[in-house]
CSV table of C-alpha atoms in Angstrom, one decimal:
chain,number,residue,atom,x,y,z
A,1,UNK,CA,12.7,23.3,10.1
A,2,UNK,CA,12.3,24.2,6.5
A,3,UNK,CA,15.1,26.5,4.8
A,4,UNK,CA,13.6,30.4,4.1
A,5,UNK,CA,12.1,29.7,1.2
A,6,UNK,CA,14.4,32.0,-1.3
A,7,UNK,CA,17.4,30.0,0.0
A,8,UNK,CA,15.4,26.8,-0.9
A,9,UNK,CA,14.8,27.7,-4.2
A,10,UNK,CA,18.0,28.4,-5.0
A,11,UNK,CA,19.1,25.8,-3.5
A,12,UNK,CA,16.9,23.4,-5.4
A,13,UNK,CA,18.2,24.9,-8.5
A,14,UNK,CA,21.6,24.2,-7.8
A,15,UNK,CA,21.6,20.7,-6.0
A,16,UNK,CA,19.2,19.2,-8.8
A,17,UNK,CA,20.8,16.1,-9.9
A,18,UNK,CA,17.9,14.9,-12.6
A,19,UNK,CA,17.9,11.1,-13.1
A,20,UNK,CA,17.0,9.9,-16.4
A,21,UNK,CA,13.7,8.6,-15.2
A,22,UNK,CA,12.3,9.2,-18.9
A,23,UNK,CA,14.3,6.4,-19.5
A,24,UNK,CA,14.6,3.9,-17.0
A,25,UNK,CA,10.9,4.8,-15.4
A,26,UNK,CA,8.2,5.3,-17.1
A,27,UNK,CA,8.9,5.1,-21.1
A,28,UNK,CA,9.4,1.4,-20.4
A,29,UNK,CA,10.2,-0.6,-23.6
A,30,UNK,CA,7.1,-2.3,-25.3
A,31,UNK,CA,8.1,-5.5,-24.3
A,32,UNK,CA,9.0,-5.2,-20.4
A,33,UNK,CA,6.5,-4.6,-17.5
A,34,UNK,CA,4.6,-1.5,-16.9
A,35,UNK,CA,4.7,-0.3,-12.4
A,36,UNK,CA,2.8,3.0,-12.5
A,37,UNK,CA,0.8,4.3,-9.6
A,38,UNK,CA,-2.2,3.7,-12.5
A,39,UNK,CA,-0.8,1.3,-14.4
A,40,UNK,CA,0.3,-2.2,-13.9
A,41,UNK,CA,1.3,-4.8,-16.4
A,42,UNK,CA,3.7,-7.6,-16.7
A,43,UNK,CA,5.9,-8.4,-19.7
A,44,UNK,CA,3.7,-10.0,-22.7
A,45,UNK,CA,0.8,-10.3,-20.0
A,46,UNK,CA,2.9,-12.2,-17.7
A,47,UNK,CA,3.6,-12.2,-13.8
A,48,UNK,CA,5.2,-9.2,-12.1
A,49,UNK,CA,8.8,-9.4,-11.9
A,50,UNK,CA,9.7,-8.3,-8.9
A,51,UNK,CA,13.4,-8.7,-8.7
A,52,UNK,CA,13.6,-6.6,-11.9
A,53,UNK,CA,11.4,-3.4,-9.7
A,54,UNK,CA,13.9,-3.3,-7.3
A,55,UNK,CA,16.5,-3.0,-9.3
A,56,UNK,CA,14.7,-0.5,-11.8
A,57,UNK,CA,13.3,1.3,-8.3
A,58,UNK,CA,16.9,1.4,-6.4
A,59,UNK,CA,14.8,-0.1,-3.3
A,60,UNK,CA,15.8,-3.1,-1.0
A,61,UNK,CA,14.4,-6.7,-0.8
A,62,UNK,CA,13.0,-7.2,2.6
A,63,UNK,CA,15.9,-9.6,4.0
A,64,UNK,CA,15.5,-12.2,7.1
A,65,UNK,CA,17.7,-10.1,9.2
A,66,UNK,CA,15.3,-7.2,9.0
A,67,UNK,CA,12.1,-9.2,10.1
A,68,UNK,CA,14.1,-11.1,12.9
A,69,UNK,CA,14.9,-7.4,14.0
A,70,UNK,CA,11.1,-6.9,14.1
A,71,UNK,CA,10.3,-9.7,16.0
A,72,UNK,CA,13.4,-9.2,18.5
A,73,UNK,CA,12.7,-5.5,18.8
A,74,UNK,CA,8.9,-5.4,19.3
A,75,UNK,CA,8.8,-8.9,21.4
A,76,UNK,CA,6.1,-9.9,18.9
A,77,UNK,CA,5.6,-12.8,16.0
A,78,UNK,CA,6.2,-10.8,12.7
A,79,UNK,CA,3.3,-10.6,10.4
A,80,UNK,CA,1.8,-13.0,8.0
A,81,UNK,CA,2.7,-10.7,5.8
A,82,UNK,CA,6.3,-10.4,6.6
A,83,UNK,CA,6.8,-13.8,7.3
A,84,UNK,CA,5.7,-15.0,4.0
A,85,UNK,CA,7.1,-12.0,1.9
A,86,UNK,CA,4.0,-10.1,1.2
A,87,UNK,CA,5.9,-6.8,2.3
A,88,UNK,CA,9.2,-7.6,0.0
A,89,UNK,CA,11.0,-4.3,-0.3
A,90,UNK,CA,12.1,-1.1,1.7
A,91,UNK,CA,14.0,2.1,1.9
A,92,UNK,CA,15.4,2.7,4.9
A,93,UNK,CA,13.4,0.0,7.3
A,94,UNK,CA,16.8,-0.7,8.7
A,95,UNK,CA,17.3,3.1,10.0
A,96,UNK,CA,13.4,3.2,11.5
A,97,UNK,CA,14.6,0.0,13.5
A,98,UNK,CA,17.6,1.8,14.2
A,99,UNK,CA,16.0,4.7,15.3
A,100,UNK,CA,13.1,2.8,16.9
A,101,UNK,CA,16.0,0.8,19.1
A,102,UNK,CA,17.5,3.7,20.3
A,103,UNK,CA,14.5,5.1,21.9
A,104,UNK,CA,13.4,7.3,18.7
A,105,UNK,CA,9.9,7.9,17.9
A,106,UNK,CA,8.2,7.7,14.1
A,107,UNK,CA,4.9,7.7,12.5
A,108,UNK,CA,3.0,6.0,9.7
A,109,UNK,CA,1.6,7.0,6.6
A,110,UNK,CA,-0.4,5.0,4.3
A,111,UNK,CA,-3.3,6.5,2.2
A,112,UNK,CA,-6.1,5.3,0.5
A,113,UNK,CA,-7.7,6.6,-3.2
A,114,UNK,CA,-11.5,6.3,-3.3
A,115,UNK,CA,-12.8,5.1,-6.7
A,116,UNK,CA,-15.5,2.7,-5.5
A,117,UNK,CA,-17.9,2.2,-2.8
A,118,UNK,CA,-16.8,-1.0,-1.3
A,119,UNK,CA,-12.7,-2.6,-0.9
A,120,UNK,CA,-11.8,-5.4,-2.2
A,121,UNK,CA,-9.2,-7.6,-0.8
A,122,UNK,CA,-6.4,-6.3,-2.2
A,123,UNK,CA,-7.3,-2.6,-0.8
A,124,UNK,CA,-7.1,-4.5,2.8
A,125,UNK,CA,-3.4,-5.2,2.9
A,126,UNK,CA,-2.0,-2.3,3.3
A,127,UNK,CA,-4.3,-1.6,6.1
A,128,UNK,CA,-4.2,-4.6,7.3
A,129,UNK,CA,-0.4,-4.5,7.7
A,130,UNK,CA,-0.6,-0.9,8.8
A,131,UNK,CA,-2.4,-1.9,12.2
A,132,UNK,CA,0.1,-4.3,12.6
A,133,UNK,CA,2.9,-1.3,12.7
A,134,UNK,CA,1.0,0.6,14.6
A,135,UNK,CA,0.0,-2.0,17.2
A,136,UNK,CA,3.6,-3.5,17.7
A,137,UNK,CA,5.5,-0.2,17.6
A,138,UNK,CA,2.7,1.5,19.5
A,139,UNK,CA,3.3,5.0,17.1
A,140,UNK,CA,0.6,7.4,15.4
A,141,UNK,CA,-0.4,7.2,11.8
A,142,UNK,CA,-2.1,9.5,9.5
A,143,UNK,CA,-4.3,7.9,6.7
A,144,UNK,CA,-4.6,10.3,3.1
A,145,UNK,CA,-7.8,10.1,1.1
A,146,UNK,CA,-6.8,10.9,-1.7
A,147,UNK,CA,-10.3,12.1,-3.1
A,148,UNK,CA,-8.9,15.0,-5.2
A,149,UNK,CA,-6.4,12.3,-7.1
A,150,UNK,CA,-9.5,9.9,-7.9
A,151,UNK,CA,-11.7,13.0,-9.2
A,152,UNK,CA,-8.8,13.9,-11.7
A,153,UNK,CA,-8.3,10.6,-12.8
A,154,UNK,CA,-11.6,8.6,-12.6
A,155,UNK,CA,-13.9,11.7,-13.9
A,156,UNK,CA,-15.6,12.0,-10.4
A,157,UNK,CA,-17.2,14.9,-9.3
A,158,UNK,CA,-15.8,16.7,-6.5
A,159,UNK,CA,-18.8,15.8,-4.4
A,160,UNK,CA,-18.7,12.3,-5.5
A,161,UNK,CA,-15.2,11.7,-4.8
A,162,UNK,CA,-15.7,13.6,-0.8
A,163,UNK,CA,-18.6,11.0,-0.3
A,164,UNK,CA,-16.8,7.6,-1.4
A,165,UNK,CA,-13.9,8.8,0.8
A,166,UNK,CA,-16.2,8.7,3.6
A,167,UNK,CA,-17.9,5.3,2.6
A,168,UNK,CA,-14.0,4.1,2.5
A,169,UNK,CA,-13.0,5.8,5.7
A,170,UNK,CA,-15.3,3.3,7.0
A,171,UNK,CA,-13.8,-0.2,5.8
A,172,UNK,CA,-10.3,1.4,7.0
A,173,UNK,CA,-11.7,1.8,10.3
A,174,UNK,CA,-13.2,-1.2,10.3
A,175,UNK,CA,-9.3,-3.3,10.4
A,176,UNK,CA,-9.2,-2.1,14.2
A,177,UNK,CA,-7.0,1.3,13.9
A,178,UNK,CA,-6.6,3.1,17.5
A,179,UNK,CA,-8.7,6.3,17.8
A,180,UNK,CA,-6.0,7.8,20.0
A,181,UNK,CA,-3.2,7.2,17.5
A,182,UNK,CA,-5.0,7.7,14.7
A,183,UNK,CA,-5.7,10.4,12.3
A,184,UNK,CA,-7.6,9.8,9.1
A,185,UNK,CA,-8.3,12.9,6.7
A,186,UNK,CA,-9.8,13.9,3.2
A,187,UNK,CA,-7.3,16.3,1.1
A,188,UNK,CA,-10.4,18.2,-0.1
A,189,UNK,CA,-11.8,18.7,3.5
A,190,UNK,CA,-8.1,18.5,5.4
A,191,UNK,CA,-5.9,21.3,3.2
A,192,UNK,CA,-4.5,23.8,5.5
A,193,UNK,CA,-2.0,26.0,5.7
A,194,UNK,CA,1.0,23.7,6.7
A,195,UNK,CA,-0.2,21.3,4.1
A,196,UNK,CA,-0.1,23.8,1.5
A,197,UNK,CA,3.3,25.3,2.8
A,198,UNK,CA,4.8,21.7,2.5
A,199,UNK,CA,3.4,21.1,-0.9
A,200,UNK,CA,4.9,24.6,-2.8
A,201,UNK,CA,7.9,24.0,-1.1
A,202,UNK,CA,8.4,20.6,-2.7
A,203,UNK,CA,6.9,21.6,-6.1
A,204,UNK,CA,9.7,24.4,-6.5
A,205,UNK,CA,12.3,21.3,-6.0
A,206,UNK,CA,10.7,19.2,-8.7
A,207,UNK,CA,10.6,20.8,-12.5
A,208,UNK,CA,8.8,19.2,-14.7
A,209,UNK,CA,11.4,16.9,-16.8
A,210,UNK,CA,11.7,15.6,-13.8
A,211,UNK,CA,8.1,15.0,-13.1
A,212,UNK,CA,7.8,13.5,-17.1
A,213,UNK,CA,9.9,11.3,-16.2
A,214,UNK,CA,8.7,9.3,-13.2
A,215,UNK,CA,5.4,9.5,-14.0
A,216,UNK,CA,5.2,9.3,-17.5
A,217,UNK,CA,3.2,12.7,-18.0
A,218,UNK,CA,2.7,13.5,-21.7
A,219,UNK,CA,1.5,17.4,-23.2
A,220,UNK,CA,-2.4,16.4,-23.0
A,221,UNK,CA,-1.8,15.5,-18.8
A,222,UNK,CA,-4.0,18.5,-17.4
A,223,UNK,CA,-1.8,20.5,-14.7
A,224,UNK,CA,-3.9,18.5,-11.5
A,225,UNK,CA,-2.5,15.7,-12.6
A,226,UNK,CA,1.1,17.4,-12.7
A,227,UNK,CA,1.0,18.8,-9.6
A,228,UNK,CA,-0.4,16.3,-7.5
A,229,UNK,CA,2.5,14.0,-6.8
A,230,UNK,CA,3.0,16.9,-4.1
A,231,UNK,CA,-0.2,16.2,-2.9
A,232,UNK,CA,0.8,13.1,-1.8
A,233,UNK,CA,4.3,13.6,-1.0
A,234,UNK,CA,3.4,16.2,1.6
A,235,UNK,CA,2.4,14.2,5.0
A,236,UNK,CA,5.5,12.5,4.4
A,237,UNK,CA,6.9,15.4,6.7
A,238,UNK,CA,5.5,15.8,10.0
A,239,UNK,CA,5.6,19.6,9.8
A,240,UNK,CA,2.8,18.8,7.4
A,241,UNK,CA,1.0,18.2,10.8
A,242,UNK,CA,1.3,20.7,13.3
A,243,UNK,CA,-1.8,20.0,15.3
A,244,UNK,CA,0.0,16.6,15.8
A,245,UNK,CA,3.8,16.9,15.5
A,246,UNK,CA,4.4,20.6,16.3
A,247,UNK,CA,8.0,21.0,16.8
A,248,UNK,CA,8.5,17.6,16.4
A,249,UNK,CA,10.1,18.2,12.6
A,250,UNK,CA,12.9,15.5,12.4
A,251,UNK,CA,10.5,12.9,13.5
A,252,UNK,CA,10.8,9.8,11.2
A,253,UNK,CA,7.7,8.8,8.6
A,254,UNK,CA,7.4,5.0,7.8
A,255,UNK,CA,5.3,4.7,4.7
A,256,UNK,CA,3.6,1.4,4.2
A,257,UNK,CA,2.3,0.9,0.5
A,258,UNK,CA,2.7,-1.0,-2.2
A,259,UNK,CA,5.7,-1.5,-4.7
A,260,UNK,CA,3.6,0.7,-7.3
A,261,UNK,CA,3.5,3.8,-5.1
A,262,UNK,CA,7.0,3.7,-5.3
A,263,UNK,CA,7.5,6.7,-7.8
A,264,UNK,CA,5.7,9.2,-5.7
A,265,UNK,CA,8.2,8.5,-2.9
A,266,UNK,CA,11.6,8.4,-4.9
A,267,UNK,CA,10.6,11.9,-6.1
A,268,UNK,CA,9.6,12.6,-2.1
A,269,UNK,CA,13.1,11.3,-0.9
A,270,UNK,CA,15.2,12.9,-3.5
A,271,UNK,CA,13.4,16.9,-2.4
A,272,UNK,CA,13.2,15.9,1.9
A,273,UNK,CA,17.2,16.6,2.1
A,274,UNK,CA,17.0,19.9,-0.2
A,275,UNK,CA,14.2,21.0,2.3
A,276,UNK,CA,16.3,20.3,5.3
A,277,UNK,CA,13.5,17.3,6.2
A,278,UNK,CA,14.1,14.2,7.2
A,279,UNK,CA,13.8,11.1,4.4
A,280,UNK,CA,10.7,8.7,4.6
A,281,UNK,CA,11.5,4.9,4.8
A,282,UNK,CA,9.3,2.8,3.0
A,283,UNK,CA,8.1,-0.7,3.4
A,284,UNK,CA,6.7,-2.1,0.1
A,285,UNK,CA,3.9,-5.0,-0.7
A,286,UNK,CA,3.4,-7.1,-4.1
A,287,UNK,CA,0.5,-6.7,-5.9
A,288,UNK,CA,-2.8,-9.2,-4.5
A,289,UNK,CA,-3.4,-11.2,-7.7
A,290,UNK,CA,-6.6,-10.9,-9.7
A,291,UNK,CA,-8.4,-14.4,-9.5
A,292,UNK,CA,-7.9,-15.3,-13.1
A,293,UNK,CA,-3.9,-15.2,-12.7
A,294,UNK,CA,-0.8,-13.5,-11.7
A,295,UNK,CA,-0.4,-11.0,-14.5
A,296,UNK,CA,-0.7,-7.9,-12.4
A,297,UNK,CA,-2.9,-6.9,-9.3
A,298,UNK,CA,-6.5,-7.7,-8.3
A,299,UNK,CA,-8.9,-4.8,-10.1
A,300,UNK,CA,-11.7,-2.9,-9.3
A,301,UNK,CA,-13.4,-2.4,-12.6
A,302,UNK,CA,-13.2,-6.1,-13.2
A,303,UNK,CA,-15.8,-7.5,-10.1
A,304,UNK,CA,-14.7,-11.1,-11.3
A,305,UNK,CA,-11.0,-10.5,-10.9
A,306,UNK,CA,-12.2,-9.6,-7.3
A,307,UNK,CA,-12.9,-10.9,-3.8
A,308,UNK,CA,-15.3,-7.7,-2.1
A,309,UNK,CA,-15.6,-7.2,1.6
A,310,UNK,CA,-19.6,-6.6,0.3
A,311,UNK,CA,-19.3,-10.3,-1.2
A,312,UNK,CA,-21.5,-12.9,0.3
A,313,UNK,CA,-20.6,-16.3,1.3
A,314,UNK,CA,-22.5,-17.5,-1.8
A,315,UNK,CA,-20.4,-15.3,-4.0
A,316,UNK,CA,-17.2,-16.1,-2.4
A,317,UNK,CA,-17.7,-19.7,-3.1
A,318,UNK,CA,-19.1,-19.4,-6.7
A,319,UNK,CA,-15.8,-16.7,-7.5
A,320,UNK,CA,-13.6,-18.9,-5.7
A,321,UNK,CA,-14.9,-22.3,-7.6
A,322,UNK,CA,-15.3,-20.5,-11.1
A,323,UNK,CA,-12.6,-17.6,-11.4
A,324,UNK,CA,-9.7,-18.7,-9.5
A,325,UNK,CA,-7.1,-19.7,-11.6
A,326,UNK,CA,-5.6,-23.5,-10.6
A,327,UNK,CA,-2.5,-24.9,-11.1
A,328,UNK,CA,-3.7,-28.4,-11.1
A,329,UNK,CA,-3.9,-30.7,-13.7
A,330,UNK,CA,-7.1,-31.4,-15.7
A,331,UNK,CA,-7.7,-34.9,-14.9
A,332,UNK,CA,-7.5,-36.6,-11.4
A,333,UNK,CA,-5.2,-39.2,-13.1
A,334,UNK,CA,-3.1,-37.0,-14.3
A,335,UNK,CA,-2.8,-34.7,-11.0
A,336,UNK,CA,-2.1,-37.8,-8.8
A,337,UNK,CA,0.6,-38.5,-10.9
A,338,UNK,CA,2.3,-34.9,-11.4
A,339,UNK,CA,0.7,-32.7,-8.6
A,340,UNK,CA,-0.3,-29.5,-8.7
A,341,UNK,CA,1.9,-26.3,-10.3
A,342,UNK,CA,1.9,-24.5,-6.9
A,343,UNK,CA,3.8,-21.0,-9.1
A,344,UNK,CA,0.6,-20.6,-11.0
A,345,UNK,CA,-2.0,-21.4,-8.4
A,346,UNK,CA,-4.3,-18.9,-7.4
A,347,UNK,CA,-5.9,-20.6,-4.4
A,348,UNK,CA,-2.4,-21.0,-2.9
A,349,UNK,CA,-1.4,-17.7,-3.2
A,350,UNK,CA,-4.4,-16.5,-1.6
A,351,UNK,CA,-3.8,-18.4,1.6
A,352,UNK,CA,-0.6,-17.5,1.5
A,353,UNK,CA,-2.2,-14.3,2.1
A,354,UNK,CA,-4.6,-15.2,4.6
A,355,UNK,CA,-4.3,-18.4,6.3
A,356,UNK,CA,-2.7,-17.7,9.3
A,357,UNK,CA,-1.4,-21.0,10.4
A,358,UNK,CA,2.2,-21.4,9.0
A,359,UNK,CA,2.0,-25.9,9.2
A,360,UNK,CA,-1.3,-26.0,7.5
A,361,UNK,CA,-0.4,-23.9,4.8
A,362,UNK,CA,2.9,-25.9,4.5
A,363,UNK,CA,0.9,-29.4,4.6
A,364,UNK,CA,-1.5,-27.9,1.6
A,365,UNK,CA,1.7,-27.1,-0.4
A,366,UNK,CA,3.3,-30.4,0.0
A,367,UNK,CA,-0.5,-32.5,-0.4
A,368,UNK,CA,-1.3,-30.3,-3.5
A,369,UNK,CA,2.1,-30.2,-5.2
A,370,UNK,CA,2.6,-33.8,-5.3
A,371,UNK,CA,-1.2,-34.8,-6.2
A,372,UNK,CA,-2.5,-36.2,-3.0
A,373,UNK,CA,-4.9,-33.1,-2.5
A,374,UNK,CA,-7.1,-32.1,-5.3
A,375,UNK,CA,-8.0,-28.5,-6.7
A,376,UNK,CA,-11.2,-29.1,-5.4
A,377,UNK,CA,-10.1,-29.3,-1.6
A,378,UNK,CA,-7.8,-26.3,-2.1
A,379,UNK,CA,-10.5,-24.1,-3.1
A,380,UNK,CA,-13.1,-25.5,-0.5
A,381,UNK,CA,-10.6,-24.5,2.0
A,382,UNK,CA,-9.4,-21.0,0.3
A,383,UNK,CA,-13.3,-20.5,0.5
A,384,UNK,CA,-13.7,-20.7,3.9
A,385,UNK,CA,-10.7,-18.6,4.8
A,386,UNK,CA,-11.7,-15.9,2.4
A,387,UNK,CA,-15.5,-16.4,3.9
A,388,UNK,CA,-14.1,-15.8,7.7
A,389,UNK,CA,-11.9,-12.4,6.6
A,390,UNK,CA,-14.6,-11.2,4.8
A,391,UNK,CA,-17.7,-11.9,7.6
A,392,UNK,CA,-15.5,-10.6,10.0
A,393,UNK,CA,-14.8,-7.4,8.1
A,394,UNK,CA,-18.3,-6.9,7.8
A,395,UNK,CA,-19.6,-7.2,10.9
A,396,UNK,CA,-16.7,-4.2,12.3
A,397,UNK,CA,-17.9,-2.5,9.1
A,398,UNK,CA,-21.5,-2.4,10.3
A,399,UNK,CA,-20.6,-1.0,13.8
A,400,UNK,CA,-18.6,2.0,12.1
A,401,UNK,CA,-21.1,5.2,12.9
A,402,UNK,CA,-21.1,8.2,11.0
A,403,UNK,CA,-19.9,9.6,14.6
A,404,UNK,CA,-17.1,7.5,14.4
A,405,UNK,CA,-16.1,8.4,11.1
A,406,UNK,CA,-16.1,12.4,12.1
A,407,UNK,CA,-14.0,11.5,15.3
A,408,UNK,CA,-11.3,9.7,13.4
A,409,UNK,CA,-11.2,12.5,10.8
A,410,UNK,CA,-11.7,15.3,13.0
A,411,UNK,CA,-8.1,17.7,13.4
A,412,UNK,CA,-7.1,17.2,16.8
A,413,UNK,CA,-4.1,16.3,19.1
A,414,UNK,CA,-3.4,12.6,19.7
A,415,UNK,CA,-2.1,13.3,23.4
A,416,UNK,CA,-1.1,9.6,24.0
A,417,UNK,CA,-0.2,8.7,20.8
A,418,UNK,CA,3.1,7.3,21.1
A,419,UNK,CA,2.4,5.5,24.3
């Protein structure tokens, strides 16, 4: 339960221990890499460096201990993504496992921003590892559409924003989520009481130094922008819920996300003890590459940078052949004799991604990198991987009624959901 609110503030005021985030966060030196929920950039237009985040974040890597735990625990194969290191940090996976061993219960919560009418690749894996959770560890999740965060920052209308959540609400329910365990919502359409409750209480914890400095907020931010790291910090509580987890308020939240919406949670975990919540644990992705290179994460506003769930076969093959970025030498002669750069190849990392079968991706590794299989061959291959994900998407897409979209986001109890 939350502290009376008076006793909160104070206490708030008092425990406040304010990191120099100004510092180590967001002013980030010319020279080094840019992680912002809206920003990222590597150093000098290079890759990510993802050893450096978790250090500058004070997150975990994702060890082999961990994921053996996973597989041990749920009696399941762990996920490509977890196998291969797509999902590379955490705070406090080892405590949900912990929890989840001796017979505790948690939830998830990932969210989705809508800025666009169709997802691209990228977009998918969160979700994509999000079933996964929910499948193996049989728990509820709640999905935030962040609609009022995309009409502050893209320029939407209000009414704009509302409608692509809905369009999006559809490719999310098109990965396979459980109806029964499952409870998607809209923060325009969703705000309630408890929500609200949740989100004053942690504004009144965070003062805006603070705020400055993990997001990098300057004097011409507007106040929406401010205040809405609550926004999202909120469902990280299950009191946030009550229709779902009434009297349920030291129930564990795993967040699934990716290393960028790192900073919203930091602030979340340093306020849940002040509030007499519990912490949520996070499990955190890399970025899905942009076709032309590793120097950040796949973009929307760039539709070459991009494989679409929209894209056709034809456009797969013709992005795929054109945009991705090879690590293989530029004459046959010369890739025979050196092989391919497999740290710079596009096509690889992609099935690293998405191509299921661990020995054939190891086989195109070892045939590529020392020059017996051609660029050409890779990409035929990526092609039809990326062609399957995307047909397949698109078909469950298609079967995703309006109907379906209300019942997922109607507010209701989820009776069976941790069974």
């Amino acid at each position: 339960m939350a502290a009376n609110d008076a006793e909160t503030n104070v206490k708030c005021i008092e425990e406040e221990h304010v990191v120099n985030d100004a510092e180590t966060n967001a002013k980030v030196d010319e020279e080094d890499q840019v992680v912002t929920p809206w920003e990222v950039a590597g150093k000098d237009g290079g890759k990510i460096d993802y050893d450096k985040l978790i250090d500058k974040f004070g997150c975990q890597r994702l060890n082999s201990p961990l994921i053996d735990r996973v597989h041990r625990l749920t009696g399941q194969q762990p996920h490509v993504f977890l196998r291969r290191g797509v999902f590379f940090a955490h705070r406090d996976f080892g405590d949900i496992l912990d929890a989840y061993e001796r017979g505790e219960k948690f939830y998830l919560y990932t969210g989705r921003g809508p800025s666009s009418e169709a997802l691209h690749l990228g977009h998918l894996v969160p979700f994509m590892f999000t079933k996964y959770l929910q499948d193996v560890f049989k728990v509820p999740l709640v999905i935030q559409l962040t609609d009022d965060e995309k009409c502050m920052w893209k320029d939407l209308s209000v009414e704009e924003s509302i409608r692509l959540a809905r369009e999006n609400a559809k490719d999310i329910i098109a990965c396979g989520f459980d109806i029964s365990r499952t409870y998607i919502f809209s923060d325009f359409l969703h705000m309630d009481s408890a929500f609200y409750k949740n989100m004053i209480r942690i504004s009144k914890c965070v003062t805006y130094n603070k705020v400055v400095g993990i997001f990098g907020f300057t004097n011409e931010t507007h106040i929406g922008r401010i205040s809405f790291p609550s926004v999202q910090a909120a469902p990280s509580f299950p009191s946030t819920f009550p229709h779902l987890f009434a009297g349920q308020d030291k129930l564990r939240c795993l967040i699934p996300c990716a290393i960028d919406q790192d900073p919203y949670f930091r602030m979340t975990r340093d306020v849940a003890p002040r509030l007499g919540y519990v912490k949520p644990a996070l499990i955190e992705s890399i970025f899905f590459p942009a076709l032309q290179g590793e120097v950040g994460k796949m973009s929307a506003s760039d539709p070459n940078s991009a494989i679409y769930v929209t894209d056709s076969a034809k456009d797969i093959k013709n992005k795929v052949n054109r945009y991705a970025f090879s690590g293989g030498q530029d004459s046959i002669e010369k890739h025979r004799k050196l092989g391919a750069n497999l740290e710079v190849d596009i096509p690889v990392k992609y099935l690293g991604f998405f191509l299921d079968d661990d020995a054939e991706l190891e086989h195109i590794k070892t045939e590529y990198a020392a020059g017996r299989m051609l660029t050409g061959e890779v990409k035929k291959r990526l092609t039809e991987v990326l062609t399957e994900v995307v047909e397949r998407h698109r078909r469950a897409r298609a079967a995703v009624t309006d109907e379906m979209v209300d019942a997922f986001m109607a507010k209701r109890p989820l009776p069976n959901m941790f069974n």
